[in-house]
Coordinates of C-alpha atoms in Angstrom, one line a residue:
X1 CA -40.8 80.4 17.9
X2 CA -43.0 77.9 19.7
X3 CA -45.0 80.8 21.1
X4 CA -45.8 82.4 17.7
X5 CA -47.2 79.1 16.3
X6 CA -48.4 77.5 19.5
X7 CA -51.8 76.2 18.2
X8 CA -50.3 74.7 15.2
X9 CA -47.4 73.1 17.2
X10 CA -49.8 71.6 19.7
X11 CA -52.1 70.2 17.0
X12 CA -49.1 68.7 15.0
X13 CA -47.6 67.3 18.2
X14 CA -50.8 65.9 19.3
X15 CA -51.2 64.0 16.0
X16 CA -47.7 62.7 16.1
X17 CA -48.2 61.7 19.8
X18 CA -51.4 59.8 18.8
X19 CA -49.6 58.0 16.1
X20 CA -46.6 56.9 18.1
X21 CA -48.8 55.9 21.1
X22 CA -50.9 53.8 18.8
X23 CA -47.7 52.0 17.6
X24 CA -46.8 51.1 21.2
X25 CA -49.7 48.7 21.3
X26 CA -48.8 46.9 18.1
X27 CA -45.5 45.5 19.5
X28 CA -45.6 41.7 20.0
X29 CA -42.9 41.3 22.7
X30 CA -41.3 43.3 25.5
X31 CA -38.2 43.9 23.4
X32 CA -40.3 45.2 20.5
X33 CA -42.2 47.4 22.9
X34 CA -39.0 49.0 24.3
X35 CA -37.6 49.7 20.9
X36 CA -40.9 51.2 19.7
X37 CA -40.8 53.5 22.7
X38 CA -37.4 54.7 21.8
X39 CA -38.3 55.1 18.1
X40 CA -41.5 56.9 18.9
X41 CA -39.6 59.7 20.7
X42 CA -37.3 60.3 17.7
X43 CA -40.1 59.9 15.2
X44 CA -43.0 61.8 16.9
X45 CA -41.6 64.0 19.6
X46 CA -38.8 65.8 17.8
X47 CA -35.7 64.5 19.5
X48 CA -32.6 63.2 17.7
X49 CA -31.6 60.7 20.4
X50 CA -33.7 58.6 22.8
X51 CA -32.7 55.9 25.3
X52 CA -34.9 53.6 27.3
X53 CA -33.4 52.4 30.6
X54 CA -35.3 49.5 32.2
X55 CA -35.3 48.5 35.8
X56 CA -33.9 45.0 36.4
X57 CA -35.1 42.5 39.1
X58 CA -32.0 43.5 41.2
X59 CA -33.0 47.2 41.0
X60 CA -30.3 48.5 38.6
X61 CA -31.2 49.9 35.3
X62 CA -30.0 48.5 31.9
X63 CA -30.0 50.3 28.6
X64 CA -32.8 48.2 26.9
X65 CA -33.3 50.3 23.7
X66 CA -31.7 53.2 21.8
X67 CA -32.7 55.2 18.8
X68 CA -31.2 57.9 16.6
X69 CA -27.6 57.0 16.4
X70 CA -26.3 53.5 15.4
X71 CA -22.8 54.1 16.9
X72 CA -24.2 55.2 20.2
X73 CA -26.7 52.3 20.2
X74 CA -23.9 49.7 19.7
X75 CA -21.8 51.4 22.4
X76 CA -24.2 51.6 25.3
X77 CA -27.0 49.1 24.7
X78 CA -27.0 46.4 27.3
X79 CA -24.9 48.4 29.8
X80 CA -26.1 48.8 33.3
X81 CA -26.2 51.8 35.6
X82 CA -26.5 51.5 39.4
X83 CA -29.9 52.3 41.0
X84 CA -28.2 54.7 43.4
X85 CA -26.7 56.7 40.5
X86 CA -30.0 57.0 38.8
X87 CA -31.7 58.1 42.0
X88 CA -29.1 60.8 42.3
X89 CA -29.8 62.0 38.8
X90 CA -33.5 62.1 39.4
X91 CA -33.0 64.3 42.5
X92 CA -30.8 66.9 40.7
X93 CA -31.6 69.8 38.4
X94 CA -35.0 71.3 37.7
X95 CA -38.4 69.6 38.1
X96 CA -40.7 69.9 35.0
X97 CA -43.7 68.1 36.3
X98 CA -42.7 64.4 36.3
X99 CA -39.6 65.3 34.2
X100 CA -36.2 66.1 35.5
X101 CA -34.0 68.5 33.6
X102 CA -30.3 68.8 34.5
X103 CA -28.5 71.7 32.7
X104 CA -24.9 71.4 31.6
X105 CA -23.9 73.8 34.4
X106 CA -24.8 71.1 37.0
X107 CA -24.4 68.0 35.0
X108 CA -20.7 68.1 34.5
X109 CA -20.3 66.2 37.9
X110 CA -22.2 63.3 36.3
X111 CA -19.6 62.7 33.5
X112 CA -17.7 60.1 35.5
X113 CA -20.5 58.1 37.2
X114 CA -21.4 54.6 36.1
X115 CA -24.6 55.5 34.2
X116 CA -24.2 54.7 30.5
X117 CA -24.4 58.0 28.5
X118 CA -23.7 59.5 25.1
X119 CA -22.7 63.1 24.7
X120 CA -20.7 65.4 22.4
X121 CA -18.8 68.6 23.0
X122 CA -20.4 71.8 21.9
X123 CA -20.2 75.6 22.2
X124 CA -21.9 77.5 25.0
X125 CA -25.5 78.5 24.3
X126 CA -26.0 81.7 22.4
X127 CA -29.4 82.5 23.9
X128 CA -31.2 81.6 27.1
X129 CA -33.3 78.5 26.0
X130 CA -30.7 77.1 23.6
X131 CA -30.0 73.3 24.2
X132 CA -26.4 72.5 25.2
X133 CA -25.0 69.0 24.1
X134 CA -24.4 68.2 27.8
X135 CA -27.9 69.1 29.0
X136 CA -29.9 66.1 30.2
X137 CA -33.7 65.5 30.2
X138 CA -35.2 62.4 31.9
X139 CA -38.8 61.1 31.9
X140 CA -39.3 58.5 34.7
X141 CA -41.8 55.8 33.9
X142 CA -43.9 54.5 36.9
X143 CA -46.1 51.4 37.0
X144 CA -49.8 52.2 36.4
X145 CA -52.1 52.0 39.3
X146 CA -51.2 55.2 41.2
X147 CA -48.1 53.8 42.9
X148 CA -44.5 55.0 42.5
X149 CA -42.9 51.8 41.4
X150 CA -40.2 52.8 38.9
X151 CA -40.3 50.8 35.7
X152 CA -37.6 52.7 33.9
X153 CA -36.3 56.1 32.7
X154 CA -36.5 57.6 29.2
X155 CA -33.5 59.9 28.5
X156 CA -33.7 62.3 25.4
X157 CA -31.1 64.6 23.8
X158 CA -30.8 67.1 21.0
X159 CA -34.4 68.4 20.5
X160 CA -35.0 69.5 16.9
X161 CA -34.7 73.3 16.6
X162 CA -32.0 73.3 19.2
X163 CA -34.1 74.8 21.9
X164 CA -35.3 73.4 25.2
X165 CA -38.8 72.1 25.0
X166 CA -41.6 74.5 26.0
X167 CA -44.6 73.7 28.2
X168 CA -46.4 71.8 25.5
X169 CA -43.4 69.8 24.5
X170 CA -42.7 68.9 28.1
X171 CA -46.4 67.9 28.6
X172 CA -46.2 65.7 25.4
X173 CA -43.0 63.9 26.7
X174 CA -44.6 63.4 30.1
X175 CA -47.8 62.0 28.5
X176 CA -45.7 59.8 26.2
X177 CA -43.7 58.4 29.2
X178 CA -46.9 57.6 31.0
X179 CA -48.3 55.7 28.0
X180 CA -44.9 54.0 27.5
X181 CA -45.1 52.7 31.1
X182 CA -48.5 51.3 30.4
X183 CA -47.3 49.6 27.2
X184 CA -44.2 48.2 29.0
X185 CA -46.4 46.9 31.8
X186 CA -48.7 45.3 29.3
X187 CA -45.8 43.8 27.4
X188 CA -44.4 42.4 30.6
X189 CA -47.7 40.9 31.5
X190 CA -48.1 39.3 28.1
X191 CA -44.5 38.0 28.4
X192 CA -45.2 36.5 31.8
X193 CA -48.5 35.0 30.5
X194 CA -46.7 33.6 27.5
X195 CA -44.0 32.1 29.8
X196 CA -46.6 30.8 32.1
X197 CA -48.5 29.2 29.1
X198 CA -45.3 27.7 27.8
X199 CA -44.5 26.4 31.3
X200 CA -48.0 25.1 31.7
X201 CA -47.9 23.4 28.4
X202 CA -44.6 21.8 29.3
X203 CA -46.0 20.7 32.6
X204 CA -49.1 19.3 30.9
X205 CA -46.9 17.5 28.4
X206 CA -44.8 16.1 31.2
X207 CA -47.9 15.1 33.1
X208 CA -49.3 13.4 30.0
X209 CA -46.0 11.6 29.5
X210 CA -45.9 10.7 33.2
X211 CA -49.5 9.4 33.1
X212 CA -48.7 7.4 30.0
X213 CA -45.6 6.0 31.6
X214 CA -47.6 5.1 34.7
X215 CA -50.4 3.6 32.6
X216 CA -48.0 1.4 30.8
X217 CA -46.1 0.5 34.0
X218 CA -49.4 -0.2 35.7
X219 CA -51.0 -2.2 32.8
X220 CA -48.0 -4.2 31.7
X221 CA -46.3 -4.8 35.1
X222 CA -45.4 -8.4 35.5
X223 CA -46.9 -8.4 39.0
X224 CA -50.4 -7.4 40.1
X225 CA -51.3 -3.7 40.5
X226 CA -54.5 -2.2 41.9
X227 CA -55.9 1.2 42.8
X228 CA -58.4 1.2 45.7
X229 CA -60.6 3.8 47.1
X230 CA -59.7 5.1 50.5
X231 CA -62.2 6.6 53.0
X232 CA -66.0 6.9 52.7
X233 CA -68.6 4.3 52.4
X234 CA -66.8 2.4 49.7
X235 CA -63.4 2.2 51.4
X236 CA -61.2 -0.4 49.9
X237 CA -63.2 -0.8 46.7
X238 CA -61.0 -1.7 43.8
X239 CA -61.2 1.0 41.1
X240 CA -58.6 -0.3 38.7
X241 CA -56.6 -3.5 38.2
X242 CA -54.0 -4.7 35.7
X243 CA -54.0 -7.9 33.7
X244 CA -51.4 -9.5 35.9
X245 CA -53.7 -9.3 39.0
X246 CA -56.7 -10.5 37.0
X247 CA -54.7 -13.6 35.9
X248 CA -53.4 -14.2 39.4
X249 CA -56.9 -14.2 40.9
X250 CA -58.6 -15.8 37.8
X251 CA -61.1 -13.0 37.5
X252 CA -61.9 -10.4 34.9
X253 CA -61.2 -6.7 35.5
X254 CA -65.0 -5.9 35.5
X255 CA -65.6 -8.6 38.0
X256 CA -62.8 -7.5 40.3
X257 CA -64.1 -4.0 40.4
X258 CA -67.2 -5.3 42.3
X259 CA -65.0 -6.3 45.2
X260 CA -62.7 -4.8 47.8
X261 CA -59.6 -6.4 49.2
X262 CA -61.5 -7.2 52.3
X263 CA -64.0 -9.3 50.3
X264 CA -61.1 -11.3 48.8
X265 CA -58.8 -11.7 51.8
X266 CA -58.7 -14.9 53.9
X267 CA -60.7 -14.5 57.1
X268 CA -57.6 -15.0 59.2
X269 CA -55.8 -12.2 57.5
X270 CA -58.4 -9.5 57.7
X271 CA -56.7 -7.8 60.6
X272 CA -53.4 -7.6 58.8
X273 CA -55.2 -6.1 55.7
X274 CA -56.9 -3.4 57.8
X275 CA -53.7 -2.4 59.5
X276 CA -51.9 -2.2 56.2
X277 CA -54.7 -0.3 54.4
X278 CA -54.8 2.3 57.2
X279 CA -51.0 2.8 57.6
X280 CA -49.6 1.8 54.2
X281 CA -46.6 -0.4 54.2
X282 CA -46.3 -4.1 53.4
X283 CA -48.1 -7.3 54.5
X284 CA -48.2 -10.9 53.5
X285 CA -51.7 -12.5 53.3
X286 CA -54.0 -14.7 51.2
X287 CA -56.4 -13.7 48.5
X288 CA -59.2 -15.7 47.1
X289 CA -59.2 -17.0 43.6
X290 CA -62.2 -17.5 41.4
X291 CA -62.1 -21.3 42.1
X292 CA -62.3 -20.5 45.9
X293 CA -58.7 -21.4 46.5
X294 CA -56.3 -19.0 48.2
X295 CA -53.0 -17.7 47.0
X296 CA -50.3 -16.1 49.1
X297 CA -49.4 -12.6 48.0
X298 CA -47.3 -9.7 49.3
X299 CA -49.2 -6.4 49.4
X300 CA -47.2 -3.2 49.3
X301 CA -49.5 -0.2 49.8
X302 CA -48.8 3.5 49.1
X303 CA -51.3 6.1 50.3
X304 CA -51.8 8.7 47.5
X305 CA -53.4 12.0 48.5
X306 CA -55.2 14.1 45.9
X307 CA -53.5 17.4 44.9
X308 CA -56.5 19.4 46.2
X309 CA -56.3 17.4 49.5
X310 CA -59.5 15.6 48.5
X311 CA -60.1 11.9 48.5
X312 CA -57.1 9.7 49.0
X313 CA -56.4 6.5 47.1
X314 CA -54.4 3.4 47.8
X315 CA -51.9 2.2 45.2
X316 CA -51.3 -1.5 45.8
X317 CA -48.6 -3.7 44.4
X318 CA -49.6 -7.4 44.6
X319 CA -46.8 -9.9 44.3
X320 CA -47.3 -13.7 44.0
X321 CA -45.3 -15.3 46.8
X322 CA -47.1 -18.7 46.7
X323 CA -43.9 -20.6 45.8
X324 CA -41.9 -18.8 48.4
X325 CA -44.5 -19.5 51.1
X326 CA -44.6 -23.1 50.0
X327 CA -40.9 -23.3 50.4
X328 CA -41.0 -21.6 53.7
X329 CA -43.6 -24.0 54.9
X330 CA -41.6 -26.9 53.7
X331 CA -38.5 -25.6 55.5
X332 CA -40.5 -25.0 58.6
X333 CA -42.1 -28.5 58.3
X334 CA -38.7 -30.1 57.8
X335 CA -37.3 -28.3 60.9
X336 CA -40.2 -29.4 63.1
X337 CA -41.0 -32.8 61.6
X338 CA -39.2 -36.1 61.3
X339 CA -37.9 -36.6 57.7
X340 CA -38.6 -40.3 57.7
X341 CA -42.1 -40.6 59.2
X342 CA -43.4 -37.0 58.7
X343 CA -44.4 -36.9 62.4
X344 CA -43.5 -33.9 64.6
X345 CA -40.0 -34.3 65.9
X346 CA -38.6 -34.1 69.4
X347 CA -38.2 -30.3 69.2
X348 CA -41.8 -29.8 68.0
X349 CA -43.1 -32.2 70.6
X350 CA -41.4 -30.3 73.4
X351 CA -42.6 -27.0 72.0
X352 CA -46.2 -28.2 71.9
X353 CA -46.0 -29.7 75.4
X354 CA -44.2 -26.6 76.8
X355 CA -47.1 -24.4 75.5
X356 CA -49.5 -26.2 77.8
X357 CA -47.3 -25.9 80.9
X358 CA -46.5 -23.0 83.2
X359 CA -44.5 -22.7 86.4
X360 CA -47.6 -22.6 88.7
X361 CA -48.3 -26.1 90.2
X362 CA -52.0 -25.6 90.1
X363 CA -52.6 -29.3 90.3
X364 CA -50.4 -30.0 93.3
X365 CA -51.7 -29.3 96.7
X366 CA -48.9 -30.7 98.8
X367 CA -45.3 -29.5 98.8
X368 CA -43.6 -32.3 96.9
X369 CA -42.0 -33.0 93.6
X370 CA -44.3 -32.6 90.6
X371 CA -43.2 -36.0 89.3
X372 CA -43.7 -37.6 92.6
X373 CA -47.1 -36.1 93.0
X374 CA -48.3 -37.5 89.6
X375 CA -46.7 -40.8 90.3
X376 CA -48.5 -41.0 93.6
X377 CA -51.8 -40.0 92.2
X378 CA -51.7 -42.8 89.6
X379 CA -50.2 -45.6 91.5
X380 CA -46.6 -44.8 91.2
X381 CA -43.9 -45.7 93.6
X382 CA -44.9 -45.4 97.3
X383 CA -42.3 -47.6 98.8
X384 CA -43.6 -50.3 96.4
X385 CA -43.0 -54.0 96.2
X386 CA -39.9 -55.9 96.2
X387 CA -36.9 -54.5 94.2
X388 CA -38.9 -51.2 93.8
X389 CA -41.3 -52.7 91.3
X390 CA -44.8 -51.4 90.9
X391 CA -47.4 -53.6 92.5
X392 CA -50.5 -55.0 90.8
X393 CA -52.8 -52.3 89.7
X394 CA -50.2 -49.7 90.8
X395 CA -49.5 -48.6 87.2
X396 CA -52.3 -46.1 86.5
X397 CA -52.9 -46.0 82.8
X398 CA -52.1 -49.5 81.4
X399 CA -55.0 -52.0 81.4
X400 CA -53.9 -55.2 83.2
X401 CA -53.2 -57.9 80.8
X402 CA -56.2 -60.0 81.6
X403 CA -58.6 -57.2 81.2
X404 CA -58.1 -56.1 77.6
X405 CA -58.3 -57.7 74.1
X406 CA -55.4 -59.7 73.0
X407 CA -54.3 -60.9 76.5
X408 CA -54.3 -64.5 77.7
X409 CA -55.9 -63.8 81.0
X410 CA -53.6 -66.0 83.0
X411 CA -52.7 -63.3 85.5
X412 CA -54.2 -60.0 86.5
X413 CA -51.0 -58.2 86.1
X414 CA -48.8 -60.4 84.0
X415 CA -48.2 -60.1 80.2
X416 CA -47.6 -62.9 77.8
X417 CA -46.1 -62.8 74.3
X418 CA -48.2 -63.2 71.2
X419 CA -47.7 -66.8 70.1
X420 CA -46.0 -67.5 66.8
X421 CA -46.9 -70.6 64.9
X422 CA -44.4 -72.3 62.7
X423 CA -44.8 -71.5 59.0
X424 CA -46.9 -68.5 59.8
X425 CA -44.5 -66.2 57.8
X426 CA -44.0 -63.9 60.8
X427 CA -40.7 -63.1 62.2
X428 CA -40.7 -64.1 65.9
X429 CA -39.8 -61.6 68.7
X430 CA -36.2 -61.7 69.9
X431 CA -36.0 -62.7 73.5
X432 CA -36.0 -59.7 75.9
X433 CA -32.8 -58.9 77.7
X434 CA -33.3 -58.7 81.5
X435 CA -33.6 -55.3 82.9
X436 CA -31.9 -53.9 86.0
X437 CA -34.3 -53.5 88.9
X438 CA -36.1 -50.2 88.9
X439 CA -34.6 -47.8 91.4
X440 CA -37.2 -46.1 93.6
X441 CA -37.3 -42.3 94.0
X442 CA -35.0 -40.9 96.6
X443 CA -37.0 -39.1 99.2
X444 CA -36.6 -35.3 99.5
X445 CA -35.0 -34.0 102.6
X446 CA -37.6 -31.2 102.8
X447 CA -41.0 -30.7 101.3
X448 CA -40.8 -29.5 97.8
X449 CA -41.7 -25.8 97.4
X450 CA -41.7 -24.7 93.7
X451 CA -41.7 -21.1 94.8
X452 CA -38.4 -21.3 96.8
X453 CA -35.1 -20.4 95.3
X454 CA -31.9 -22.4 96.0
X455 CA -31.1 -20.2 98.9
X456 CA -34.2 -21.2 100.7
X457 CA -36.0 -17.9 100.2
X458 CA -39.4 -17.8 98.5
X459 CA -38.9 -16.7 94.9
X460 CA -41.0 -14.0 93.3
X461 CA -43.5 -15.4 90.8
X462 CA -43.7 -13.4 87.5
X463 CA -47.3 -14.3 86.9
X464 CA -48.5 -12.8 90.2
X465 CA -49.6 -16.1 91.8
X466 CA -49.3 -16.0 95.6
X467 CA -49.0 -19.6 96.8
X468 CA -49.6 -18.6 100.4
X469 CA -53.0 -17.2 99.6
X470 CA -53.8 -19.3 96.6
X471 CA -54.9 -16.3 94.7
X472 CA -54.3 -16.5 91.0
X473 CA -54.1 -13.6 88.6
X474 CA -56.3 -13.0 85.6
X475 CA -54.5 -14.4 82.6
X476 CA -55.2 -16.2 79.4
X477 CA -53.4 -19.4 80.2
X478 CA -55.6 -22.5 80.8
X479 CA -53.7 -24.5 83.4
X480 CA -53.1 -28.1 82.8
X481 CA -54.0 -30.3 85.7
X482 CA -53.6 -34.1 86.0
X483 CA -56.8 -36.1 86.7
X484 CA -57.5 -37.4 90.2
X485 CA -56.4 -40.8 91.4
X486 CA -60.0 -42.1 91.3
X487 CA -60.7 -43.2 87.7
X488 CA -64.4 -42.7 88.3
X489 CA -64.3 -39.1 89.4
X490 CA -64.7 -37.9 85.7
X491 CA -61.6 -35.6 85.8
X492 CA -59.7 -35.1 82.5
X493 CA -56.1 -34.2 81.7
X494 CA -53.4 -34.1 79.1
X495 CA -52.2 -37.7 78.7
X496 CA -48.6 -38.4 77.5
X497 CA -48.2 -41.9 76.1
X498 CA -44.6 -42.9 75.7
X499 CA -44.3 -45.8 73.1
X500 CA -41.2 -47.9 72.6
X501 CA -41.2 -50.6 70.0
X502 CA -40.4 -54.2 71.0
X503 CA -38.4 -56.3 68.7
X504 CA -37.5 -53.5 66.3
X505 CA -33.7 -53.7 66.9
X506 CA -33.6 -57.4 65.8
X507 CA -35.5 -56.5 62.6
X508 CA -33.2 -53.6 61.9
X509 CA -30.1 -55.7 62.5
X510 CA -31.3 -58.7 60.6
X511 CA -33.0 -57.2 57.5
X512 CA -31.2 -53.8 57.2
X513 CA -32.1 -50.2 57.7
X514 CA -34.4 -50.0 54.7
X515 CA -36.7 -52.6 56.3
X516 CA -36.4 -50.8 59.6
X517 CA -37.3 -47.5 58.0
X518 CA -40.3 -49.1 56.3
X519 CA -41.5 -50.5 59.7
X520 CA -41.1 -47.1 61.4
X521 CA -43.1 -45.4 58.6
X522 CA -45.9 -48.0 58.9
X523 CA -46.0 -47.7 62.7
X524 CA -46.2 -43.9 62.4
X525 CA -49.1 -44.3 60.0
X526 CA -50.9 -46.7 62.4
X527 CA -50.4 -44.4 65.4
X528 CA -51.7 -41.4 63.4
X529 CA -54.7 -43.4 62.3
X530 CA -55.5 -44.5 65.9
X531 CA -55.7 -41.0 67.5
X532 CA -58.1 -38.1 67.2
X533 CA -57.5 -35.1 64.8
X534 CA -56.4 -32.8 67.7
X535 CA -54.0 -35.3 69.2
X536 CA -50.2 -35.2 68.5
X537 CA -48.1 -38.2 67.5
X538 CA -44.4 -37.4 67.5
X539 CA -41.3 -39.4 66.9
X540 CA -38.9 -38.8 69.8
X541 CA -36.0 -40.7 68.1
X542 CA -35.1 -44.2 67.1
X543 CA -38.0 -46.5 67.8
X544 CA -39.6 -44.2 70.4
X545 CA -42.8 -42.3 69.9
X546 CA -44.9 -40.0 72.0
X547 CA -48.6 -39.3 71.9
X548 CA -50.2 -36.2 73.4
X549 CA -54.0 -36.6 73.9
X550 CA -55.9 -33.9 75.8
X551 CA -59.2 -34.3 77.6
X552 CA -58.7 -37.9 78.7
X553 CA -59.4 -39.6 82.0
X554 CA -57.2 -42.4 83.4
X555 CA -59.5 -45.1 81.9
X556 CA -59.6 -43.3 78.5
X557 CA -55.8 -43.1 78.4
X558 CA -55.5 -46.8 79.2
X559 CA -58.0 -47.7 76.5
X560 CA -56.1 -45.5 74.0
X561 CA -52.8 -47.3 74.8
X562 CA -54.5 -50.7 74.3
X563 CA -55.9 -49.6 70.9
X564 CA -52.6 -48.3 69.7
X565 CA -50.7 -51.4 70.8
X566 CA -53.2 -53.6 69.0
X567 CA -52.9 -51.4 65.9
X568 CA -49.1 -51.9 65.9
X569 CA -49.1 -55.7 66.5
X570 CA -50.5 -56.8 63.1
X571 CA -47.7 -57.9 60.7
X572 CA -46.1 -55.4 58.4
X573 CA -45.1 -56.4 54.9
X574 CA -41.8 -55.1 53.5
X575 CA -40.4 -56.3 50.2
X576 CA -42.7 -59.4 50.3
X577 CA -41.6 -60.3 53.8
X578 CA -43.9 -60.0 56.8
X579 CA -42.4 -58.7 60.0
X580 CA -44.0 -57.7 63.2
X581 CA -43.2 -55.6 66.2
X582 CA -44.8 -55.0 69.6
X583 CA -45.0 -51.9 71.7
X584 CA -44.7 -50.9 75.3
X585 CA -46.6 -47.9 76.5
X586 CA -46.1 -45.8 79.5
X587 CA -48.7 -43.2 80.4
X588 CA -47.8 -39.9 82.1
X589 CA -49.8 -36.8 82.8
X590 CA -48.8 -33.3 82.1
X591 CA -49.5 -30.7 84.9
X592 CA -48.5 -27.1 85.4
X593 CA -45.6 -27.0 87.8
X594 CA -43.8 -29.7 85.9
X595 CA -41.2 -29.2 83.2
X596 CA -41.3 -30.9 79.8
X597 CA -38.5 -33.2 80.7
X598 CA -40.2 -34.2 83.9
X599 CA -43.4 -35.1 82.0
X600 CA -41.5 -37.1 79.4
X601 CA -39.3 -38.8 82.1
X602 CA -42.4 -39.8 84.0
X603 CA -44.0 -41.4 81.0
X604 CA -40.7 -43.0 80.0
X605 CA -40.3 -44.6 83.4
X606 CA -43.7 -46.0 83.3
X607 CA -43.0 -47.5 79.9
X608 CA -39.9 -49.3 81.3
X609 CA -42.0 -50.5 84.2
X610 CA -44.4 -52.1 81.7
X611 CA -41.6 -53.5 79.6
X612 CA -39.9 -55.1 82.6
X613 CA -43.2 -56.5 83.8
X614 CA -43.8 -58.1 80.4
X615 CA -40.3 -59.6 80.4
X616 CA -41.0 -61.1 83.8
X617 CA -44.1 -62.7 82.3
X618 CA -42.1 -64.0 79.3
X619 CA -39.6 -65.6 81.7
X620 CA -42.5 -67.2 83.7
X621 CA -44.1 -68.4 80.5
X622 CA -40.9 -70.0 79.4

């Protein structure tokens, strides 16, 4: 039949093929394209049933579209057949070009496999090319591009006329399958593009929402925020700041953008800033305000890399910690300063003095006690006078009474009290209690060796100093050395002036602690006024004060003691009452090789030497 009208059949089939192929490109989605493929076979290629099986990502094939029978469509659409079963089918039967025909005589073994199928019983064929209901014809669809990637399989049934397709019908089905594969690939591509566009739009919306959230968080943050450039010639330049940072620094946003953090940071904090900028992290430093004052801030930096690995930026959170720093400084000041006078306390005095001392006795050339060496150098006990007292001129550091202002000049080494006239309004000194005789130093059984341990062996020195060779290592410590015994040799040292108030106890007992506190405050003020800016005036406790004055010779230290004593002597008015106190000074010298306690004990002992000497003068004057 097809042979007799072959030209007409070819022409009609070609027109129908052109029409259904054209419809493939009008589908809007992948699902529409698959259904159009199935409908086109029934409509244009002369088959009663058509099924499109699509390869899934896992390799199995699912019935994606069915045409020609609603009941069969409802039954098998969406069902899945294993890839192995399909490969078995595509290897059986007869090969018609790209098509695969399995006659019913071979296909009966496929009735029980897992591939979804629709078939009906029927009589055996009456002639050779008659179509049997259990015959199977498959048209594989391969991805375009010359590869053999299987996209799916078209299965057809019941050709119109009841005969197997001839050569032209087979060619038409094969051409249609090829065009269907192109259409399905294009539909997939469009679907992927649409999904990508939807995903991109969602990401862009999320990005815009994130940027808006960041902008609002950045702009309206209660603490300062800044974005700074990182790397290049303009490293650290501020690109963007929020209102809180502008208010904190007292500058406008446009003005701040002309600076970098290195332009605004305190000179002492530049190293901290550079380390934090390079590594990220947190730092506490000071930034300059518009009025040239500085505010303490906490910087928390985050290094932000560009998505294209381009320029990096520094996101900086700036928190005002001025109040916290002020509280910390106040706490630190309270811990290291006397609450009454505001002077450094005993702990702070010892810390400052300890910072100037080391274990190396650089100023001691003989093997003896460091305290004895300093005493000896400045006229201390050397066997002394009667009862162990220092002889005249033996106290190195206190100007003899007759050689300084305010002294009566009756004796080169004696001290006389300041006279008190009746009706003067000043409270007289209480008489001094006699002191026990000063005990001399006990001689050492063997020469003092600061590098020997208690077992008698020479101890290892951690700083590398070898006392046998006198070779000193290179270090950053400037060794403190006491000046020489000759006051005219020009040598300088760290003087330690130990001050004890005379007559303070009687004022405290007679007028109460409030008056005593007021006297201590005024004495502290006068001591502070009488020293240089770099000197330390500390309250050791009670009515005892210590002055550290560096760079003084023996004469300079004696002059300073006189000036401070004269500053203390004038009357002090408290609640309309004038009271007065005196002061006894002992001068010691700090030297490496001595401990803090040895230095203070040396100055304290000299102070008691002076106090006892003055009491002796009081008794003689009486």
